Every structure is written in structure tokens, then in C-alpha cells.
Amino acid sequence: MKEAIISIVEVINNFHDVVIEVTDGLGLNLTDKDLHFWVMGIIGMLVFFFVYAVSKVAAKMPFGIAGLSFMYTLTFMFVLVFAIEIQQAITQRGNMEFADAIIGLWGFLAFFLIYAAIIGVFLVLRSFFKKPPKKKRSPGRTTRSSH
């Protein structure tokens, strides 16, 4: 896990250096805070547009809101498990291991599958006891006989 984080940090640092060289070459002389403002702002907006497009499509699907909720929660869980692993490395209160993060995510997935199964059983049972919809009458027609 530690090696993976170091590799990711190295890629980010190299990207950072390239961006600084390019902006300096263009004579922009941006500070580190300026770079964070622009780069994170642009990345955030690109992610927002992608998520917005996916959300518009997903919301029209059956169980679309549940799917969006699952994706948001899964994203949150990714951030949380890796934050905990990094915290353990910084504070020396536990072992920072990639496997710990993965097993934590599997825990969420297992509990979510149990939840989904319970909801599925509930929906199937409800469909058995649901009254069939009433037929709509055509306007102008009556069911009374004209004696």
C-alpha cells in the first residue's frame, strides 16, 4: 500500500513539475496556490460534467436514484478507507496495507448486497399482494343499461 501511494505521489509530483514549467514558460508565474486553484477547479468541473451526464441518464432508469446513491456511497467509502490507511501510517497506529482498504470495501459491498436482496424479496412479495389496476372507462360511455 505504501509503495502504491508513493508511486501515485510521484506521478502527481511529476505532473506538478510539468505544469509549473509550462506556466513559467508562458510567463504566467503562478504560485502553488494559483496552480491548485486552476488545476483542481478544472478537474472538479470535468468530473462534475461527467457525473451530471451519468446522473441524468441513471435517474431515468428503474432504481436510478438507488444506483446514484450506491455510486456516491462507494466513492465516499473509497475516500474513507484510504484516508484511514494513510492515517494509520502517519500515526503509526496500525499497519497501512492495501488489503485492509480492499477488505473494508468488500465489507460495504457485502452489506449492500444483503440490503439489495432484502429489498428484492420485499418487492417480489409486494407484487403478489398488489391489487390489479382498475380499468379506465372511456369518456361518454356508461355502464348502466338503458331500459
PDB file of C-alpha atoms in Angstrom:
ATOM      1  CA  MET A   1       0.000   0.000   0.000  1.00  0.00           C
ATOM      2  CA  LYS A   2       2.785   2.392   0.948  1.00  0.00           C
ATOM      3  CA  GLU A   3       4.564   1.710  -2.349  1.00  0.00           C
ATOM      4  CA  ALA A   4       1.352   2.334  -4.317  1.00  0.00           C
ATOM      5  CA  ILE A   5       0.818   5.688  -2.607  1.00  0.00           C
ATOM      6  CA  ILE A   6       4.458   6.661  -3.188  1.00  0.00           C
ATOM      7  CA  SER A   7       4.068   5.797  -6.895  1.00  0.00           C
ATOM      8  CA  ILE A   8       0.865   7.854  -7.176  1.00  0.00           C
ATOM      9  CA  VAL A   9       2.501  10.773  -5.378  1.00  0.00           C
ATOM     10  CA  GLU A  10       5.484  10.568  -7.733  1.00  0.00           C
ATOM     11  CA  VAL A  11       3.193  10.760 -10.796  1.00  0.00           C
ATOM     12  CA  ILE A  12       1.356  13.739  -9.287  1.00  0.00           C
ATOM     13  CA  ASN A  13       4.648  15.472  -8.433  1.00  0.00           C
ATOM     14  CA  ASN A  14       5.934  14.943 -11.990  1.00  0.00           C
ATOM     15  CA  PHE A  15       2.671  16.367 -13.394  1.00  0.00           C
ATOM     16  CA  HIS A  16       3.030  19.302 -10.984  1.00  0.00           C
ATOM     17  CA  ASP A  17       6.577  19.978 -12.229  1.00  0.00           C
ATOM     18  CA  VAL A  18       5.466  19.864 -15.884  1.00  0.00           C
ATOM     19  CA  VAL A  19       2.595  22.293 -15.201  1.00  0.00           C
ATOM     20  CA  ILE A  20       4.993  24.680 -13.417  1.00  0.00           C
ATOM     21  CA  GLU A  21       7.468  24.524 -16.326  1.00  0.00           C
ATOM     22  CA  VAL A  22       4.706  25.169 -18.875  1.00  0.00           C
ATOM     23  CA  THR A  23       3.184  28.079 -16.933  1.00  0.00           C
ATOM     24  CA  ASP A  24       6.625  29.592 -16.301  1.00  0.00           C
ATOM     25  CA  GLY A  25       7.462  29.143 -19.991  1.00  0.00           C
ATOM     26  CA  LEU A  26       4.305  31.066 -20.856  1.00  0.00           C
ATOM     27  CA  GLY A  27       5.362  33.808 -18.443  1.00  0.00           C
ATOM     28  CA  LEU A  28       2.386  33.277 -16.133  1.00  0.00           C
ATOM     29  CA  ASN A  29       4.481  32.940 -12.930  1.00  0.00           C
ATOM     30  CA  LEU A  30       1.689  31.273 -10.973  1.00  0.00           C
ATOM     31  CA  THR A  31       2.146  30.467  -7.298  1.00  0.00           C
ATOM     32  CA  ASP A  32       1.499  26.987  -5.950  1.00  0.00           C
ATOM     33  CA  LYS A  33      -1.868  28.207  -4.640  1.00  0.00           C
ATOM     34  CA  ASP A  34      -2.729  29.630  -8.068  1.00  0.00           C
ATOM     35  CA  LEU A  35      -1.930  26.266  -9.651  1.00  0.00           C
ATOM     36  CA  HIS A  36      -4.080  24.423  -7.118  1.00  0.00           C
ATOM     37  CA  PHE A  37      -6.934  26.848  -7.782  1.00  0.00           C
ATOM     38  CA  TRP A  38      -6.845  26.365 -11.554  1.00  0.00           C
ATOM     39  CA  VAL A  39      -5.951  22.675 -11.799  1.00  0.00           C
ATOM     40  CA  MET A  40      -8.359  21.479  -9.103  1.00  0.00           C
ATOM     41  CA  GLY A  41     -11.069  23.809 -10.410  1.00  0.00           C
ATOM     42  CA  ILE A  42     -10.745  22.393 -13.923  1.00  0.00           C
ATOM     43  CA  ILE A  43     -10.561  18.772 -12.723  1.00  0.00           C
ATOM     44  CA  GLY A  44     -13.583  19.346 -10.481  1.00  0.00           C
ATOM     45  CA  MET A  45     -15.660  20.799 -13.314  1.00  0.00           C
ATOM     46  CA  LEU A  46     -14.723  17.968 -15.701  1.00  0.00           C
ATOM     47  CA  VAL A  47     -15.742  15.412 -13.086  1.00  0.00           C
ATOM     48  CA  PHE A  48     -18.960  17.363 -12.394  1.00  0.00           C
ATOM     49  CA  PHE A  49     -19.978  17.372 -16.083  1.00  0.00           C
ATOM     50  CA  PHE A  50     -19.283  13.645 -16.350  1.00  0.00           C
ATOM     51  CA  VAL A  51     -21.221  12.844 -13.161  1.00  0.00           C
ATOM     52  CA  TYR A  52     -24.060  15.149 -14.236  1.00  0.00           C
ATOM     53  CA  ALA A  53     -24.421  13.381 -17.601  1.00  0.00           C
ATOM     54  CA  VAL A  54     -24.328   9.931 -15.996  1.00  0.00           C
ATOM     55  CA  SER A  55     -26.818  11.052 -13.325  1.00  0.00           C
ATOM     56  CA  LYS A  56     -29.292  12.377 -15.923  1.00  0.00           C
ATOM     57  CA  VAL A  57     -29.284   9.002 -17.669  1.00  0.00           C
ATOM     58  CA  ALA A  58     -29.353   6.960 -14.449  1.00  0.00           C
ATOM     59  CA  ALA A  59     -32.225   8.951 -12.923  1.00  0.00           C
ATOM     60  CA  LYS A  60     -34.490   7.838 -15.786  1.00  0.00           C
ATOM     61  CA  MET A  61     -33.747   4.155 -15.173  1.00  0.00           C
ATOM     62  CA  PRO A  62     -35.600   1.884 -12.778  1.00  0.00           C
ATOM     63  CA  PHE A  63     -33.803   2.091  -9.437  1.00  0.00           C
ATOM     64  CA  GLY A  64     -31.796   5.028 -10.852  1.00  0.00           C
ATOM     65  CA  ILE A  65     -31.776   7.005  -7.610  1.00  0.00           C
ATOM     66  CA  ALA A  66     -30.687   3.884  -5.711  1.00  0.00           C
ATOM     67  CA  GLY A  67     -27.894   3.417  -8.256  1.00  0.00           C
ATOM     68  CA  LEU A  68     -26.765   7.015  -7.846  1.00  0.00           C
ATOM     69  CA  SER A  69     -26.871   6.641  -4.063  1.00  0.00           C
ATOM     70  CA  PHE A  70     -24.789   3.475  -4.320  1.00  0.00           C
ATOM     71  CA  MET A  71     -22.181   5.165  -6.536  1.00  0.00           C
ATOM     72  CA  TYR A  72     -21.946   8.189  -4.249  1.00  0.00           C
ATOM     73  CA  THR A  73     -21.600   5.955  -1.194  1.00  0.00           C
ATOM     74  CA  LEU A  74     -18.995   3.769  -2.901  1.00  0.00           C
ATOM     75  CA  THR A  75     -16.982   6.884  -3.787  1.00  0.00           C
ATOM     76  CA  PHE A  76     -17.225   8.067  -0.184  1.00  0.00           C
ATOM     77  CA  MET A  77     -16.120   4.631   1.046  1.00  0.00           C
ATOM     78  CA  PHE A  78     -13.066   4.679  -1.254  1.00  0.00           C
ATOM     79  CA  VAL A  79     -12.017   8.026   0.196  1.00  0.00           C
ATOM     80  CA  LEU A  80     -12.710   6.882   3.755  1.00  0.00           C
ATOM     81  CA  VAL A  81     -10.830   3.562   3.635  1.00  0.00           C
ATOM     82  CA  PHE A  82      -7.763   5.127   2.049  1.00  0.00           C
ATOM     83  CA  ALA A  83      -7.851   8.072   4.460  1.00  0.00           C
ATOM     84  CA  ILE A  84      -7.913   5.603   7.353  1.00  0.00           C
ATOM     85  CA  GLU A  85      -4.972   3.669   5.904  1.00  0.00           C
ATOM     86  CA  ILE A  86      -2.963   6.867   5.401  1.00  0.00           C
ATOM     87  CA  GLN A  87      -3.858   7.994   8.936  1.00  0.00           C
ATOM     88  CA  GLN A  88      -2.590   4.669  10.288  1.00  0.00           C
ATOM     89  CA  ALA A  89       0.731   5.174   8.510  1.00  0.00           C
ATOM     90  CA  ILE A  90       1.101   8.733   9.788  1.00  0.00           C
ATOM     91  CA  THR A  91       0.187   7.955  13.397  1.00  0.00           C
ATOM     92  CA  GLN A  92       1.852   4.518  13.499  1.00  0.00           C
ATOM     93  CA  ARG A  93      -1.384   3.098  14.986  1.00  0.00           C
ATOM     94  CA  GLY A  94      -1.911   0.101  12.764  1.00  0.00           C
ATOM     95  CA  ASN A  95      -0.491  -1.284   9.570  1.00  0.00           C
ATOM     96  CA  MET A  96      -1.005   0.588   6.338  1.00  0.00           C
ATOM     97  CA  GLU A  97      -1.960  -2.181   3.937  1.00  0.00           C
ATOM     98  CA  PHE A  98      -3.767  -2.089   0.613  1.00  0.00           C
ATOM     99  CA  ALA A  99      -5.504  -5.347   1.563  1.00  0.00           C
ATOM    100  CA  ASP A 100      -7.100  -3.630   4.582  1.00  0.00           C
ATOM    101  CA  ALA A 101      -8.639  -0.983   2.333  1.00  0.00           C
ATOM    102  CA  ILE A 102      -9.918  -3.604  -0.111  1.00  0.00           C
ATOM    103  CA  ILE A 103     -11.447  -5.793   2.606  1.00  0.00           C
ATOM    104  CA  GLY A 104     -13.175  -2.713   4.015  1.00  0.00           C
ATOM    105  CA  LEU A 105     -14.723  -2.046   0.601  1.00  0.00           C
ATOM    106  CA  TRP A 106     -15.760  -5.704   0.358  1.00  0.00           C
ATOM    107  CA  GLY A 107     -17.497  -5.268   3.714  1.00  0.00           C
ATOM    108  CA  PHE A 108     -19.586  -2.420   2.314  1.00  0.00           C
ATOM    109  CA  LEU A 109     -20.382  -4.413  -0.837  1.00  0.00           C
ATOM    110  CA  ALA A 110     -21.433  -7.464   1.202  1.00  0.00           C
ATOM    111  CA  PHE A 111     -23.760  -5.424   3.414  1.00  0.00           C
ATOM    112  CA  PHE A 112     -25.157  -3.616   0.366  1.00  0.00           C
ATOM    113  CA  LEU A 113     -25.877  -6.927  -1.381  1.00  0.00           C
ATOM    114  CA  ILE A 114     -27.743  -8.130   1.721  1.00  0.00           C
ATOM    115  CA  TYR A 115     -29.761  -4.889   1.680  1.00  0.00           C
ATOM    116  CA  ALA A 116     -30.475  -5.282  -2.059  1.00  0.00           C
ATOM    117  CA  ALA A 117     -31.601  -8.892  -1.530  1.00  0.00           C
ATOM    118  CA  ILE A 118     -33.981  -7.848   1.263  1.00  0.00           C
ATOM    119  CA  ILE A 119     -35.427  -5.088  -0.944  1.00  0.00           C
ATOM    120  CA  GLY A 120     -35.745  -7.562  -3.827  1.00  0.00           C
ATOM    121  CA  VAL A 121     -37.651 -10.057  -1.671  1.00  0.00           C
ATOM    122  CA  PHE A 122     -39.897  -7.258  -0.399  1.00  0.00           C
ATOM    123  CA  LEU A 123     -40.684  -6.096  -3.952  1.00  0.00           C
ATOM    124  CA  VAL A 124     -41.474  -9.630  -5.121  1.00  0.00           C
ATOM    125  CA  LEU A 125     -43.758 -10.256  -2.134  1.00  0.00           C
ATOM    126  CA  ARG A 126     -45.468  -6.907  -2.616  1.00  0.00           C
ATOM    127  CA  SER A 127     -46.170  -7.706  -6.260  1.00  0.00           C
ATOM    128  CA  PHE A 128     -48.080 -10.838  -5.190  1.00  0.00           C
ATOM    129  CA  PHE A 129     -50.371  -8.880  -2.876  1.00  0.00           C
ATOM    130  CA  LYS A 130     -50.842  -5.814  -5.045  1.00  0.00           C
ATOM    131  CA  LYS A 131     -54.330  -5.303  -6.444  1.00  0.00           C
ATOM    132  CA  PRO A 132     -54.515  -5.175 -10.231  1.00  0.00           C
ATOM    133  CA  PRO A 133     -55.060  -1.663 -11.567  1.00  0.00           C
ATOM    134  CA  LYS A 134     -58.665  -0.681 -12.321  1.00  0.00           C
ATOM    135  CA  LYS A 135     -59.611  -0.321 -15.958  1.00  0.00           C
ATOM    136  CA  LYS A 136     -60.339   3.218 -17.019  1.00  0.00           C
ATOM    137  CA  ARG A 137     -63.724   3.906 -18.551  1.00  0.00           C
ATOM    138  CA  SER A 138     -63.951   5.728 -21.836  1.00  0.00           C
ATOM    139  CA  PRO A 139     -65.490   9.199 -21.575  1.00  0.00           C
ATOM    140  CA  GLY A 140     -69.103   9.368 -22.686  1.00  0.00           C
ATOM    141  CA  ARG A 141     -69.774   5.687 -22.125  1.00  0.00           C
ATOM    142  CA  THR A 142     -71.755   4.498 -19.188  1.00  0.00           C
ATOM    143  CA  THR A 143     -72.046   1.072 -17.743  1.00  0.00           C
ATOM    144  CA  ARG A 144     -75.746   1.461 -16.942  1.00  0.00           C
ATOM    145  CA  SER A 145     -78.214  -0.224 -19.152  1.00  0.00           C
ATOM    146  CA  SER A 146     -80.755   1.987 -20.849  1.00  0.00           C
ATOM    147  CA  HIS A 147     -84.170   0.390 -20.154  1.00  0.00           C
TER     148      HIS A 147
END
